[in-house]
Coordinates of C-alpha atoms and ligand atoms in Angstrom, one line a residue:
X700 CA -0.6 43.6 -4.6
X701 CA 2.7 44.9 -3.2
X702 CA 5.3 43.0 -1.3
X703 CA 7.8 44.6 1.1
X704 CA 11.3 43.3 1.9
X705 CA 11.6 41.9 5.4
X706 CA 14.9 43.8 5.7
X707 CA 13.2 47.2 5.0
X708 CA 9.4 47.8 4.8
X709 CA 10.0 50.8 2.6
X710 CA 11.5 48.6 -0.1
X711 CA 8.5 47.5 -2.1
X712 CA 7.9 45.5 -5.2
X713 CA 4.9 44.4 -7.3
X714 CA 4.0 40.7 -7.6
X715 CA 5.8 40.3 -10.9
X716 CA 8.9 42.1 -9.8
X717 CA 9.0 39.9 -6.7
X718 CA 8.6 36.7 -8.8
X719 CA 11.3 37.7 -11.2
X720 CA 13.8 38.8 -8.6
X721 CA 13.1 36.1 -6.1
X722 CA 14.7 38.0 -3.2
X723 CA 14.7 41.8 -2.6
X724 CA 17.8 43.8 -3.5
X725 CA 18.6 44.3 0.2
X726 CA 18.6 40.4 0.6
X727 CA 15.2 40.5 2.4
X728 CA 12.5 38.0 1.7
X729 CA 9.3 39.4 0.2
X730 CA 6.2 39.6 2.3
X731 CA 2.7 40.6 1.3
X732 CA 1.8 44.2 2.3
X733 CA -1.8 43.2 3.1
X734 CA -3.5 40.0 4.0
X735 CA -7.3 40.0 3.8
X736 CA -9.3 37.2 5.3
X737 CA -11.7 35.4 3.0
X738 CA -15.5 35.7 3.7
X739 CA -17.1 33.3 6.1
X740 CA -19.5 32.1 3.3
X741 CA -16.5 30.8 1.5
X742 CA -15.6 28.4 4.3
X743 CA -19.3 27.5 4.9
X744 CA -19.6 26.3 1.3
X745 CA -16.0 25.1 0.7
X746 CA -17.0 21.5 0.0
X747 CA -19.0 22.6 -3.0
X748 CA -16.1 24.2 -4.7
X749 CA -13.6 22.5 -7.0
X750 CA -9.9 22.6 -6.1
X751 CA -9.4 25.0 -8.9
X752 CA -12.1 27.4 -7.7
X753 CA -10.7 27.3 -4.2
X754 CA -7.1 27.9 -5.5
X755 CA -8.3 30.9 -7.4
X756 CA -10.2 32.5 -4.5
X757 CA -7.2 31.9 -2.2
X758 CA -4.4 33.2 -4.5
X759 CA -6.1 36.1 -6.4
X760 CA -5.5 38.8 -3.7
X761 CA -1.8 38.0 -3.8
X762 CA -1.5 38.2 -7.6
X763 CA -3.7 41.3 -7.9
X764 CA -4.3 42.5 -11.5
X765 CA -0.8 41.5 -12.8
X766 CA -2.0 38.4 -14.4
X767 CA -5.5 38.6 -16.1
X768 CA -8.2 36.4 -14.4
X769 CA -8.5 34.1 -17.4
X770 CA -4.7 33.5 -17.6
X771 CA -4.4 32.9 -13.9
X772 CA -7.3 30.4 -14.1
X773 CA -5.4 28.5 -16.8
X774 CA -2.2 28.5 -14.8
X775 CA -4.1 27.1 -11.8
X776 CA -5.7 24.4 -13.9
X777 CA -2.4 23.3 -15.4
X778 CA -0.7 23.4 -12.0
X779 CA -3.4 21.3 -10.2
X780 CA -3.8 18.5 -12.8
X781 CA -3.6 15.8 -10.1
X782 CA -5.3 14.7 -6.9
X783 CA -4.7 15.5 -3.2
X784 CA -6.4 12.6 -1.4
X785 CA -6.9 12.3 2.3
X786 CA -6.3 8.9 3.7
X787 CA -7.8 7.8 7.0
X788 CA -5.6 5.9 9.5
X789 CA -7.9 6.2 12.5
X790 CA -10.9 8.3 13.6
X791 CA -8.7 11.2 14.5
X792 CA -5.6 10.6 12.4
X793 CA -5.5 11.3 8.7
X794 CA -2.8 11.7 6.0
X795 CA -3.0 14.1 3.1
X796 CA -1.1 12.7 0.2
X797 CA 0.8 15.5 -1.7
X798 CA 2.9 13.3 -3.9
X799 CA 0.7 12.7 -7.0
X800 CA 2.5 15.3 -9.1
X801 CA 5.1 14.5 -11.8
X802 CA 8.1 14.3 -9.5
X803 CA 6.3 12.7 -6.6
X804 CA 6.8 15.4 -4.0
X805 CA 4.6 18.3 -2.8
X806 CA 7.0 20.8 -4.4
X807 CA 5.5 20.1 -7.8
X808 CA 2.7 22.5 -7.1
X809 CA 4.8 25.5 -6.3
X810 CA 7.3 24.8 -9.1
X811 CA 4.6 24.4 -11.7
X812 CA 2.8 27.6 -10.6
X813 CA 6.0 29.6 -10.5
X814 CA 7.2 28.4 -13.9
X815 CA 4.0 29.4 -15.5
X816 CA 3.9 32.8 -13.8
X817 CA 7.5 33.4 -14.9
X818 CA 6.6 32.2 -18.4
X819 CA 3.8 34.7 -18.6
X820 CA 6.0 37.6 -17.4
X821 CA 8.9 36.8 -19.7
X822 CA 6.6 37.0 -22.7
X823 CA 6.6 40.8 -22.3
X824 CA 10.3 40.8 -21.5
X825 CA 12.2 38.7 -24.1
X826 CA 15.4 38.6 -22.0
X827 CA 16.7 35.2 -20.9
X828 CA 16.1 34.4 -17.2
X829 CA 18.3 32.1 -15.3
X830 CA 16.6 30.3 -12.5
X831 CA 19.2 29.5 -9.8
X832 CA 18.1 27.0 -7.2
X833 CA 19.6 25.1 -4.3
X834 CA 18.0 21.8 -3.4
X835 CA 18.1 19.3 -0.7
X836 CA 16.6 16.9 -3.1
X837 CA 12.9 17.5 -4.0
X838 CA 13.0 21.2 -5.0
X839 CA 15.5 20.6 -7.8
X840 CA 13.5 17.9 -9.5
X841 CA 10.2 19.7 -9.2
X842 CA 11.8 22.9 -10.6
X843 CA 13.6 21.0 -13.4
X844 CA 10.4 19.3 -14.3
X845 CA 8.3 22.5 -14.0
X846 CA 10.6 24.6 -16.2
X847 CA 11.8 21.9 -18.6
X848 CA 11.9 23.4 -22.2
X849 CA 10.4 26.7 -21.0
X850 CA 11.4 29.3 -23.6
X851 CA 13.9 32.0 -22.5
X852 CA 14.5 30.3 -19.2
X853 CA 17.7 28.4 -18.1
X854 CA 17.7 26.4 -14.9
X855 CA 20.8 25.9 -12.8
X856 CA 20.4 23.5 -9.9
X857 CA 22.9 23.1 -7.0
X858 CA 22.6 20.0 -4.9
X859 CA 24.8 18.6 -2.2
X860 CA 26.8 15.7 -3.7
X861 CA 26.1 12.3 -2.1
X862 CA 23.3 13.7 0.1
X863 CA 20.3 13.2 -2.1
X864 CA 18.7 9.9 -2.9
X865 CA 19.5 8.0 -6.2
X866 CA 16.1 8.7 -7.7
X867 CA 16.3 12.3 -6.7
X868 CA 19.7 12.6 -8.4
X869 CA 18.4 11.0 -11.6
X870 CA 15.5 13.4 -11.6
X871 CA 17.9 16.3 -11.3
X872 CA 20.5 15.3 -13.8
X873 CA 18.9 13.5 -16.7
X874 CA 16.7 16.0 -18.3
X875 CA 19.3 18.0 -20.2
X876 CA 18.0 20.8 -22.6
X877 CA 17.7 24.0 -20.5
X878 CA 18.4 22.2 -17.2
X879 CA 22.0 22.1 -15.7
X880 CA 22.8 20.2 -12.4
X881 CA 25.8 21.3 -10.3
X882 CA 26.9 18.7 -7.7
X883 CA 28.3 20.7 -4.8
X884 CA 31.0 19.4 -2.5
X885 CA 29.1 20.4 0.7
X886 CA 25.7 20.5 2.4
X887 CA 22.4 22.0 1.4
X888 CA 23.2 25.0 3.5
X889 CA 26.4 25.5 1.5
X890 CA 24.3 25.3 -1.7
X891 CA 21.9 27.8 -0.4
X892 CA 24.7 30.2 0.7
X893 CA 26.1 30.1 -2.8
X894 CA 22.8 30.9 -4.3
X895 CA 22.4 33.8 -1.9
X896 CA 25.9 35.1 -2.8
X897 CA 25.1 35.0 -6.5
X898 CA 22.1 37.2 -6.0
X899 CA 24.0 40.0 -4.3
X900 CA 27.1 39.7 -6.6
X901 CA 27.3 42.9 -8.7
X902 CA 29.5 41.2 -11.2
X903 CA 26.6 39.0 -12.2
X904 CA 24.4 42.0 -12.9
X905 CA 24.3 41.3 -16.6
X906 CA 22.5 38.0 -15.9
X907 CA 18.8 38.1 -15.1
X908 CA 18.9 35.8 -12.2
X909 CA 15.9 34.5 -10.2
X910 CA 15.4 32.0 -7.4
X911 CA 13.0 29.1 -7.5
X912 CA 13.6 28.2 -3.8
X913 CA 10.6 28.3 -1.5
X914 CA 11.7 31.9 -0.8
X915 CA 10.2 32.9 -4.1
X916 CA 6.6 34.0 -3.5
X917 CA 5.3 32.2 -6.5
X918 CA 6.5 28.9 -5.0
X919 CA 5.6 29.8 -1.4
X920 CA 2.0 31.1 -1.8
X921 CA 0.4 28.3 -3.7
X922 CA 1.3 25.9 -0.9
X923 CA -1.6 27.5 1.0
X924 CA -3.9 25.4 -1.2
X925 CA -3.0 22.1 0.4
X926 CA -4.4 23.3 3.7
X927 CA -7.7 24.4 2.1
X928 CA -7.9 21.0 0.2
X929 CA -7.4 19.2 3.5
X930 CA -10.1 21.2 5.3
X931 CA -12.5 20.7 2.4
X932 CA -12.2 17.0 2.8
X933 CA -12.5 16.9 6.6
X934 CA -14.6 19.8 7.6
X935 CA -15.7 19.3 11.3
X936 CA -18.4 20.9 13.3
X937 CA -17.5 19.9 16.8
X938 CA -13.8 19.2 16.8
X939 CA -10.7 21.2 16.2
X940 CA -8.5 20.3 13.3
X941 CA -4.7 20.4 13.6
X942 CA -2.1 19.8 10.9
X943 CA 1.4 18.4 11.2
X944 CA 3.9 19.5 8.5
X945 CA 7.2 17.8 8.1
X946 CA 9.4 20.9 7.9
X947 CA 12.8 21.8 6.6
X948 CA 13.0 25.3 5.2
X949 CA 9.6 26.1 6.7
X950 CA 8.0 27.3 3.5
X951 CA 5.1 24.8 3.5
X952 CA 4.2 25.3 7.1
X953 CA 4.5 29.1 6.7
X954 CA 1.9 28.9 3.9
X955 CA -0.3 26.9 6.3
X956 CA 0.0 29.7 8.9
X957 CA -0.8 32.2 6.2
X958 CA -3.9 30.2 5.2
X959 CA -5.0 30.4 8.9
X960 CA -4.6 34.2 8.6
X961 CA -7.0 34.1 5.7
X962 CA -9.6 32.5 8.1
X963 CA -9.0 28.8 7.4
X964 CA -10.3 27.1 10.6
X965 CA -7.2 25.1 11.5
X966 CA -6.6 25.4 15.2
X967 CA -3.0 24.6 15.4
X968 CA 0.1 23.6 13.4
X969 CA 2.8 21.2 14.3
X970 CA 6.2 21.6 12.8
X971 CA 7.7 18.1 12.7
X972 CA 11.4 18.1 12.4
X973 CA 14.2 15.6 12.2
X974 CA 17.5 16.2 14.1
X975 CA 17.6 19.7 12.7
X976 CA 15.9 21.3 15.6
X977 CA 16.5 25.0 15.4
X978 CA 12.8 25.9 15.6
X979 CA 11.9 23.3 18.2
X980 CA 14.6 24.9 20.4
X981 CA 13.4 28.4 19.6
X982 CA 9.8 27.6 20.8
X983 CA 11.3 25.9 23.9
X984 CA 13.7 28.6 25.0
X985 CA 13.2 31.7 22.8
X986 CA 16.6 31.6 21.3
X987 CA 17.0 31.2 17.6
X988 CA 20.4 29.6 17.0
X989 CA 21.1 28.4 13.5
X990 CA 23.4 25.4 13.3
X991 CA 25.1 23.5 10.4
X992 CA 22.6 21.1 8.8
X993 CA 22.8 17.5 10.0
X994 CA 22.4 14.7 7.6
X995 CA 19.3 12.5 8.3
X996 CA 17.2 9.9 6.5
X997 CA 14.6 12.6 5.8
X998 CA 17.1 14.6 3.8
X999 CA 14.7 17.1 2.3
X1000 CA 14.5 18.6 5.8
X1001 CA 18.2 18.7 6.6
X1002 CA 18.2 22.5 7.0
X1003 CA 20.1 24.2 9.8
X1004 CA 18.8 27.8 9.2
X1005 CA 15.4 27.6 7.7
X1006 CA 14.9 30.6 5.3
X1007 CA 11.2 31.0 5.8
X1008 CA 11.1 31.2 9.5
X1009 CA 11.5 34.9 9.3
X1010 CA 8.2 35.1 7.5
X1011 CA 6.5 33.1 10.2
X1012 CA 7.8 35.5 12.8
X1013 CA 6.5 38.4 10.7
X1014 CA 3.0 36.8 10.5
X1015 CA 2.9 36.8 14.3
X1016 CA 4.4 40.4 14.6
X1017 CA 7.6 38.8 16.0
X1018 CA 5.7 37.9 19.2
X1019 CA 6.7 34.4 20.3
X1020 CA 3.7 34.0 22.7
X1021 CA 1.2 34.6 19.9
X1022 CA 3.2 32.3 17.7
X1023 CA 3.0 29.5 20.3
X1024 CA -0.8 29.6 20.2
X1025 CA -0.7 28.5 16.6
X1026 CA 2.5 26.5 16.4
X1027 CA 4.2 23.6 18.2
X1028 CA 7.4 21.9 17.1
X1029 CA 9.0 18.6 17.8
X1030 CA 12.2 17.0 16.7
X1031 CA 12.8 13.2 16.1
X1032 CA 15.8 11.0 15.6
X1033 CA 16.3 8.7 12.6
X1034 CA 15.8 5.8 14.9
X1035 CA 12.3 7.0 15.9
X1036 CA 11.5 7.8 12.2
X1037 CA 12.5 4.3 11.1
X1038 CA 10.4 2.7 13.8
X1039 CA 7.5 4.9 12.8
X1040 CA 7.7 3.7 9.2
X1041 CA 7.6 0.1 10.4
X1042 CA 4.7 0.8 12.9
X1043 CA 2.5 2.5 10.2
X1044 CA 3.1 -0.3 7.8
X1045 CA 2.3 -3.0 10.5
X1046 CA -0.7 -1.2 12.1
X1047 CA -2.4 0.4 9.0
X1048 CA -0.8 -1.4 6.0
X1049 CA 0.3 2.0 4.8
X1050 CA 3.8 2.9 3.5
X1051 CA 5.0 6.4 4.5
X1052 CA 8.2 8.0 3.3
X1053 CA 10.7 9.2 6.0
X1054 CA 9.4 12.8 5.9
X1055 CA 5.8 11.6 6.3
X1056 CA 6.9 9.4 9.2
X1057 CA 8.3 12.5 11.0
X1058 CA 5.0 14.2 10.3
X1059 CA 3.1 11.3 11.9
X1060 CA 5.4 11.3 14.9
X1061 CA 4.8 15.0 15.5
X1062 CA 1.1 14.7 15.1
X1063 CA 0.8 11.8 17.5
X1064 CA 3.0 13.7 20.0
X1065 CA 0.5 16.5 19.9
X1066 CA -2.6 14.4 20.0
X1067 CA -1.4 12.6 23.1
X1068 CA -2.0 15.8 25.1
X1069 CA -4.9 17.1 23.0
X1070 CA -7.1 14.0 22.6
X1071 CA -10.3 15.8 21.5
X1072 CA -8.7 16.9 18.3
X1073 CA -8.6 15.7 14.7
X1074 CA -5.2 15.5 13.2
X1075 CA -3.9 15.5 9.6
X1076 CA -0.2 15.0 8.7
X1077 CA 1.1 15.8 5.3
X1078 CA 2.8 13.1 3.3
X1079 CA 5.2 15.2 1.3
X1080 CA 6.8 12.6 -0.9
X1081 CA 6.2 9.2 -2.4
X1082 CA 8.1 6.5 -0.5
X1083 CA 9.7 5.3 -3.7
X1084 CA 11.9 8.4 -3.7
X1085 CA 13.5 7.0 -0.5
X1086 CA 13.4 3.3 -1.3
X1087 CA 16.9 2.7 0.1
X1088 CA 15.6 3.8 3.5
X1089 CA 12.0 2.4 3.3
X1090 CA 12.4 -1.0 1.7
X1091 CA 14.8 -2.6 4.2
X1092 CA 12.6 -1.3 7.0
X1093 CA 9.3 -2.7 5.7
X1094 CA 11.0 -5.8 4.1
X1095 CA 8.9 -5.3 0.9
X1096 CA 9.5 -3.9 -2.6
X1097 CA 7.7 -0.7 -3.4
X1098 CA 6.0 -0.6 -6.7
X1099 CA 7.8 1.9 -9.0
X1100 CA 5.5 4.4 -10.7
X1101 CA 5.8 4.3 -14.5
X1102 CA 7.3 7.7 -15.1
X1103 CA 10.0 7.0 -12.5
X1104 CA 10.8 3.6 -14.1
X1105 CA 11.6 5.5 -17.3
X1106 CA 14.6 7.4 -15.8
X1107 CA 16.3 4.5 -14.0
X1108 CA 18.5 3.6 -17.0
X1109 CA 19.5 7.2 -17.8
X1110 CA 23.0 8.6 -17.3
X1111 CA 23.7 11.2 -14.6
X1112 CA 25.0 14.4 -16.2
X1113 CA 26.3 16.9 -13.8
X1114 CA 29.2 19.3 -13.2
X1115 CA 31.1 19.2 -9.8
X1116 CA 31.9 22.4 -8.0
X1117 CA 33.1 23.2 -4.5
X1118 CA 33.4 27.0 -4.2
X1119 CA 31.2 30.0 -4.9
X1120 CA 33.8 31.2 -7.4
X1121 CA 33.3 28.1 -9.5
X1122 CA 29.6 28.8 -9.6
X1123 CA 30.2 32.3 -10.6
X1124 CA 32.6 31.4 -13.4
X1125 CA 30.1 28.8 -14.7
X1126 CA 27.3 31.4 -14.8
X1127 CA 29.4 34.0 -16.6
X1128 CA 30.6 31.4 -19.1
X1129 CA 27.2 30.1 -19.8
X1130 CA 25.9 33.6 -20.3
X1131 CA 28.6 34.2 -22.9
X1132 CA 27.6 31.1 -24.8
X1133 CA 24.1 32.3 -24.9
X1134 CA 24.9 35.8 -26.1
X1135 CA 27.3 34.4 -28.8
X1136 CA 24.6 32.1 -30.1
X1137 CA 21.8 34.8 -30.1
Ligands
PLP2659 C1 11.0 20.1 0.8 C2 10.5 19.0 1.6 C3 10.0 19.1 2.9 C4 10.2 20.4 3.7 O1 9.4 21.5 3.2 P1 9.8 22.9 3.6 O2 8.7 23.8 3.0 O3 11.1 23.2 3.2 O4 9.7 23.0 5.1 C5 9.5 18.0 3.5 N1 9.3 16.9 2.9 C6 9.7 16.7 1.6 C7 9.6 15.4 1.0 C8 10.3 17.8 0.9 O5 10.7 17.6 -0.4

């Protein structure tokens, strides 16, 4: 399967090139050249397939013959070694829990799939690869965990200092080994801008850099699986299903829209946003105006210029009227989010994290005007990752999962930077250390 750059359709790469490079040389995001719908029988029988079988059927056209079938099946099996349960709140309101992976956020799936693909490709190519990643909190920990001790791969994580939760910071900064955390004096958008600059900096040509942000196709594409797993558990004959996705960089929801292109019978998607409302405004008035990120209590969605939105536009041939048939967007304040956390606890005895609460708000907003519909919202992280926000609201202590308890006593190890030049000097210096020691 080939991928073209969204900056120039003539600029094409194979799956492996796109995974290794992350972003095309002209700075465009990669996009699959062909998208083939899956056969109707697949959806008719989906409840009889295991998650692994579904995942293989969904992803295989995007990988093509670049990873042998048996290897790809092992990668999928390792990636999906946990559950994706659907929890019922009411007859038409469900929550799909995506936080049962090692770092308690949905990004584990993409990070684990990508690290294994890259591991496979770097067997043939014995050169060291440096994975450079900007995080608003959850990406970094999922990537660090997914790549921890992977041979020939160094991971450099940029996170906005003071703008991630304490548990997130511990997850980013306490692994050591091949994982380095850089605390940036700025916002997530600043971190992302630094990563983008590094990729187009000719002076860093000697380093094989790749990105593990959701712009990397090996992180983006496997996110389609969640939507199939949701459908498998809640197949309906007489009602339409809609899915609400708490969105920041719009990778997850873009994967959902791609799943719809493959024929998955999801009628509509709801992009649920916090105060960062670029897409909500775009769907309202047709003007896409990026803004600086605003800090909120759902910090993994504090994105002012969502990278993946350009892929969503491409999926709908840049036609906003077509896009609106499949996508609505709503934006909510921190105050509304806090009240929703309390409401869900009181009404259903269920604890949502701030991102999941935004997802519920968006879903309920949609269901109000579309009553004959069944809704699912995605719970993208475990509430313990945001205990400082959630515990005071529900006035209850959240039980700490064992593998998180283990990191609470560890010491944060990071390096503080504030400019792109500092990042560049760090990368050049660490490359020298590697070549001296080889
Ligand atoms: C990353 C993240 C999101 C946003 O996902 P995108 O794919 O960037 O839109 C939502 N919730 C949580 C908990 C996250 O970590």
